[in-house]
Coordinates of C-alpha atoms and ligand atoms in Angstrom, one line a residue:
D1 CA -100.1 37.6 233.7
P2 CA -98.1 34.5 235.1
A3 CA -98.5 32.5 232.0
L4 CA -97.2 35.2 229.6
R5 CA -94.5 35.8 232.1
A6 CA -93.6 32.0 232.2
A7 CA -93.8 32.0 228.3
S8 CA -91.5 35.2 227.8
S9 CA -88.9 33.7 230.3
G10 CA -88.9 30.3 228.4
A11 CA -90.3 28.3 231.3
V12 CA -92.7 26.2 229.0
L13 CA -92.7 22.7 227.5
Q14 CA -93.5 22.4 223.8
T15 CA -95.5 19.3 223.3
G16 CA -96.6 19.2 219.7
A17 CA -99.6 21.6 219.1
R18 CA -99.9 22.3 223.0
T19 CA -97.8 24.3 225.0
L20 CA -97.5 23.6 228.8
T21 CA -96.5 26.9 230.8
L22 CA -94.5 26.3 233.8
E23 CA -95.2 29.1 236.0
R24 CA -96.5 26.7 238.6
T25 CA -95.8 23.2 239.4
R26 CA -97.7 20.8 237.0
I27 CA -99.4 17.5 237.8
M28 CA -99.2 14.4 235.1
G29 CA -101.6 12.0 236.1
V30 CA -100.9 8.3 235.9
L31 CA -102.9 5.8 233.9
N32 CA -101.4 2.4 233.7
L33 CA -102.9 -0.2 231.3
T34 CA -100.9 -3.0 232.5
P35 CA -101.9 -6.0 234.3
D36 CA -98.6 -5.8 236.7
S37 CA -97.9 -2.2 237.5
F38 CA -96.9 -2.1 241.2
S39 CA -99.9 0.1 242.4
D40 CA -102.6 0.4 239.9
G41 CA -102.0 -2.5 237.8
G42 CA -105.3 -4.3 236.2
R43 CA -107.6 -1.4 237.2
F44 CA -108.7 -0.9 233.8
L45 CA -108.4 -4.5 232.4
S46 CA -111.3 -6.8 231.8
D47 CA -111.3 -10.3 229.9
R48 CA -111.8 -8.3 226.8
G49 CA -108.9 -6.1 227.5
V50 CA -108.8 -2.4 228.4
D51 CA -112.1 -1.1 229.4
L52 CA -112.2 2.1 227.5
Q53 CA -115.2 3.5 229.5
L54 CA -113.5 2.8 232.8
V55 CA -110.1 5.0 231.5
R56 CA -112.0 7.6 230.2
A57 CA -113.8 8.1 233.5
E58 CA -110.8 8.1 235.3
A59 CA -109.0 10.4 232.8
E60 CA -112.1 12.9 233.1
A61 CA -111.9 12.6 236.7
M62 CA -108.1 13.3 236.9
L63 CA -108.6 16.3 234.6
R64 CA -111.3 17.7 237.0
A65 CA -109.3 17.1 240.0
G66 CA -106.3 19.2 238.4
A67 CA -104.1 17.2 236.1
D68 CA -102.2 19.1 233.4
L69 CA -101.1 16.0 231.6
L70 CA -102.0 12.3 231.5
D71 CA -99.3 9.6 231.1
V72 CA -100.4 6.4 229.6
G73 CA -98.2 3.4 229.8
G74 CA -98.6 -0.3 228.5
E75 CA -95.5 -1.8 230.3
S76 CA -94.8 -2.0 233.8
T77 CA -91.0 -1.0 234.5
R78 CA -91.2 -2.0 238.3
P79 CA -88.4 -3.8 239.6
G80 CA -88.5 -7.3 238.1
A81 CA -91.4 -6.7 235.9
A82 CA -91.6 -9.3 232.7
P83 CA -91.2 -7.3 229.5
V84 CA -94.3 -7.1 227.4
S85 CA -94.2 -7.6 223.5
E86 CA -94.7 -4.6 221.0
A87 CA -98.2 -6.1 219.8
E88 CA -99.5 -6.1 223.3
E89 CA -98.2 -2.9 224.4
L90 CA -99.5 -1.2 221.2
E91 CA -103.1 -3.1 221.7
R92 CA -103.0 -1.5 225.3
V93 CA -102.1 2.1 224.4
I94 CA -103.3 3.1 221.0
P95 CA -107.1 2.7 221.7
V96 CA -106.5 4.7 225.1
L97 CA -104.3 7.3 223.3
N98 CA -107.0 7.9 220.7
L99 CA -109.8 8.4 223.2
L100 CA -107.6 10.5 225.5
L101 CA -106.6 12.9 222.6
E102 CA -110.5 13.8 222.5
L103 CA -109.8 15.3 225.8
D104 CA -108.6 19.0 226.3
T105 CA -105.1 17.9 227.9
I106 CA -101.7 17.1 226.8
V107 CA -101.3 13.2 226.4
S108 CA -98.0 11.6 227.2
V109 CA -96.9 7.9 226.5
D110 CA -94.8 6.2 228.9
T111 CA -92.8 3.6 226.5
R112 CA -89.4 2.5 225.9
K113 CA -90.4 1.0 222.3
P114 CA -89.3 3.0 219.2
S115 CA -92.1 1.3 217.5
V116 CA -94.6 2.0 220.0
A117 CA -93.5 5.5 220.3
R118 CA -93.7 6.1 216.4
A119 CA -97.2 4.7 216.3
A120 CA -98.2 6.9 219.3
L121 CA -96.7 9.8 217.5
A122 CA -98.5 9.1 214.3
A123 CA -101.8 9.0 216.4
G124 CA -100.9 12.5 217.8
C125 CA -99.7 11.9 221.2
H126 CA -97.9 15.1 222.5
L127 CA -95.1 13.5 224.7
I128 CA -93.2 10.6 224.6
N129 CA -92.1 9.6 228.4
D130 CA -88.9 7.4 227.8
V131 CA -87.7 5.7 231.0
S132 CA -84.9 4.5 228.7
G133 CA -83.6 8.4 228.3
L134 CA -83.4 8.1 224.6
T135 CA -80.6 5.9 224.8
D136 CA -81.9 3.7 222.0
E137 CA -81.1 5.4 218.7
A138 CA -84.4 4.7 217.0
M139 CA -86.3 6.3 219.8
L140 CA -84.1 9.6 219.4
E141 CA -85.0 9.6 215.7
A142 CA -88.5 8.7 216.2
V143 CA -88.8 11.8 218.7
A144 CA -86.8 14.0 216.3
G145 CA -89.1 13.3 213.7
S146 CA -92.0 14.6 215.2
S147 CA -92.7 17.8 217.1
A148 CA -93.7 16.0 220.6
G149 CA -92.2 16.9 223.5
V150 CA -89.7 14.2 225.5
C151 CA -89.1 13.3 229.0
I152 CA -85.5 11.9 229.1
M153 CA -85.5 9.7 232.4
H154 CA -82.3 8.2 234.2
M155 CA -82.2 4.4 234.8
Q156 CA -79.2 2.3 235.9
G157 CA -79.5 -1.1 234.4
Q158 CA -82.7 -2.4 233.3
P159 CA -86.1 -3.0 235.1
E160 CA -85.4 -7.0 235.2
D161 CA -82.4 -6.2 237.5
M162 CA -82.2 -2.6 238.2
Q163 CA -82.7 -3.0 241.9
V164 CA -80.3 -5.9 242.4
D165 CA -77.4 -3.8 243.4
P166 CA -77.6 -0.1 242.2
S167 CA -74.2 1.6 242.7
Y168 CA -72.7 5.0 242.3
T169 CA -69.5 6.8 243.4
D170 CA -71.6 10.1 243.5
V171 CA -75.3 9.5 242.5
V172 CA -76.1 13.1 242.0
A173 CA -73.2 13.8 239.7
E174 CA -73.7 10.7 237.7
V175 CA -77.2 11.2 237.2
R176 CA -76.4 14.9 236.1
E177 CA -73.8 13.5 233.7
F178 CA -76.1 11.3 232.2
L179 CA -79.0 13.8 231.7
E180 CA -76.4 16.3 230.4
R181 CA -75.0 13.9 227.7
Q182 CA -78.5 12.9 226.7
V183 CA -79.7 16.5 226.2
G184 CA -76.6 16.7 223.8
R185 CA -77.6 13.9 222.1
A186 CA -81.2 15.1 221.6
R187 CA -79.8 18.6 220.5
S188 CA -77.6 16.9 217.9
A189 CA -80.7 15.1 216.6
G190 CA -82.4 18.2 216.2
I191 CA -84.6 18.5 219.1
P192 CA -85.2 21.9 220.3
D193 CA -84.6 22.5 224.1
A194 CA -88.3 23.7 224.3
R195 CA -89.3 20.4 223.8
I196 CA -87.4 18.4 226.3
C197 CA -87.9 17.8 230.0
L198 CA -85.4 15.9 232.4
D199 CA -86.4 13.1 235.0
P200 CA -83.6 11.7 237.7
G201 CA -85.6 8.4 237.6
F202 CA -86.7 7.7 241.2
G203 CA -86.5 4.1 242.1
F204 CA -84.8 3.2 238.7
G205 CA -81.8 1.6 239.8
K206 CA -81.4 3.3 243.2
T207 CA -81.6 2.5 246.8
L208 CA -83.4 4.4 249.1
T209 CA -80.2 6.5 250.1
H210 CA -79.6 7.2 246.4
N211 CA -83.4 8.3 246.2
L212 CA -82.9 10.5 249.0
E213 CA -79.7 12.2 248.0
L214 CA -81.2 12.8 244.6
L215 CA -84.5 14.7 246.1
R216 CA -82.1 16.7 248.4
S217 CA -80.4 17.5 245.7
L218 CA -82.8 17.9 242.9
A219 CA -81.5 21.5 242.2
E220 CA -78.2 20.4 241.2
L221 CA -79.7 18.1 238.7
R222 CA -81.4 20.8 236.5
V223 CA -79.4 21.1 232.9
D224 CA -79.4 24.2 231.3
G225 CA -82.7 25.3 233.0
L226 CA -84.8 22.8 231.4
P227 CA -87.7 21.5 233.4
L228 CA -87.5 18.6 235.5
L229 CA -90.2 15.9 236.0
V230 CA -90.3 13.8 239.2
G231 CA -92.1 10.6 240.1
L232 CA -92.2 9.3 243.5
S233 CA -95.8 8.3 243.8
R234 CA -96.4 5.4 245.8
K235 CA -93.0 4.2 245.2
R236 CA -91.0 1.7 247.4
M237 CA -89.0 4.5 248.8
I238 CA -92.3 5.9 250.5
G239 CA -93.2 2.3 251.8
A240 CA -89.6 1.8 253.1
L241 CA -89.6 5.4 255.1
T242 CA -93.2 4.8 256.4
G243 CA -93.8 1.0 256.6
A244 CA -97.1 1.7 254.5
E245 CA -98.2 -0.7 252.0
V246 CA -98.5 0.2 248.5
G247 CA -102.2 0.9 248.7
E248 CA -101.8 3.4 251.9
R249 CA -99.0 5.3 250.4
M250 CA -101.2 8.5 249.2
P251 CA -99.9 10.8 252.4
G252 CA -96.3 9.9 252.0
S253 CA -96.6 10.5 248.1
V254 CA -98.3 13.7 248.6
A255 CA -95.5 15.0 250.8
A256 CA -92.8 13.6 248.5
A257 CA -94.3 15.3 245.5
L258 CA -94.6 18.8 247.8
L259 CA -91.1 18.5 248.7
A260 CA -89.9 17.6 245.0
A261 CA -92.1 20.7 243.8
E262 CA -90.3 23.1 246.6
R263 CA -87.0 21.8 245.3
G264 CA -87.6 22.9 241.9
A265 CA -89.9 20.0 240.1
N266 CA -91.6 21.5 237.3
I267 CA -93.9 18.5 236.8
V268 CA -94.8 15.7 239.3
R269 CA -96.1 12.3 238.2
V270 CA -98.5 11.1 240.5
H271 CA -101.7 8.5 240.8
D272 CA -103.2 10.8 243.2
V273 CA -104.3 13.9 241.4
A274 CA -106.7 15.4 243.6
E275 CA -104.7 15.2 246.8
T276 CA -101.6 16.3 245.2
A277 CA -103.5 19.4 243.5
Q278 CA -104.8 20.4 246.9
A279 CA -101.1 20.3 248.6
L280 CA -99.9 22.2 245.9
K281 CA -102.1 25.1 245.9
I282 CA -100.8 25.3 249.6
L283 CA -97.4 25.6 248.3
E284 CA -98.4 28.1 245.5
A285 CA -100.0 30.4 248.2
V286 CA -96.9 30.4 250.4
R287 CA -94.7 30.8 247.4
T288 CA -96.6 34.1 245.9
Ligands
HH2_1 N1 -92.0 5.9 237.2 C1 -92.7 4.9 236.7 C2 -92.9 4.6 235.3 N2 -92.5 5.7 234.7 N3 -91.8 8.0 234.1 C3 -90.9 8.7 234.6 N4 -90.7 9.7 233.7 N5 -90.5 9.0 235.7 C4 -90.8 8.0 236.9 O1 -90.5 8.2 237.8 C5 -91.6 7.0 236.3 C6 -92.2 6.9 235.2 C7 -93.1 3.8 237.7 O2 -94.3 3.8 238.2 P1 -95.5 3.3 237.8 O3 -96.0 3.7 236.4 O4 -96.7 3.7 239.0 O5 -95.4 1.7 238.0 P2 -95.1 0.6 236.9 O6 -93.8 1.0 236.2 O7 -95.4 -0.7 237.6 O8 -96.1 0.8 235.7

């Protein structure tokens, strides 16, 4: 039984009451509740705020299509995005979180704000996806005080200015060092390894060259066998390599997810769940 094998080899991510086994590449479906996310902004918004019916229908469709986790976010972190207030982010995220928790899945909340994380954890979210990589002490404490999983992502700079002039001497070594350091801090705060996954943060303070180098060297970024999460879906990198506008980047995104999975990504964060699931099935068949 591959699930048992994965569990006994420690290849799992513990997310509160739920356990994600990692014997194959898992799919995290993206649900952005923002007006301004670069590829799917405004999808779920009406004059009266977030349209819960619409979100529920999309979430259920993603689960039918093969999503293993759902990632809900109330703040766009695209390059140059304007910050959102705590009240606004809570208002977008918490009702949707409560709705998604009724479904049979793992629910992740994409936030950089400790207050939003605390509210999400109190509501029962399974995973905090922190694009600031637990650099905020209050965020570290919020996660440590729960039993939820956490995704520690690398970012150089802040979304406001991160793409102005990203620079590294050795991008792979520097991203890895950051991830190692933050794993150390998480452990010291009492978060066990089984609850941690790591993400190089494609597009977060990186040029096309940096992104390509990180993808080529993905295996070198693994710290102590911890799971790797990769988000390349519809990103600028796909556009730069193909000339495709943001709405036309599905094929390139599927290819990128597949390449990441082949290089060891345990979870791929994607907008196009059905297409990615189909591609990953081919990879699985070739692997086994
Ligand atoms: N990328 C985005 C947001 N959150 N989280 C992780 N762990 N890894 C990523 O690569 C990642 C992420 C950006 O994509 P998206 O959510 O589609 O856009 P926006 O930030 O504009 O909402």
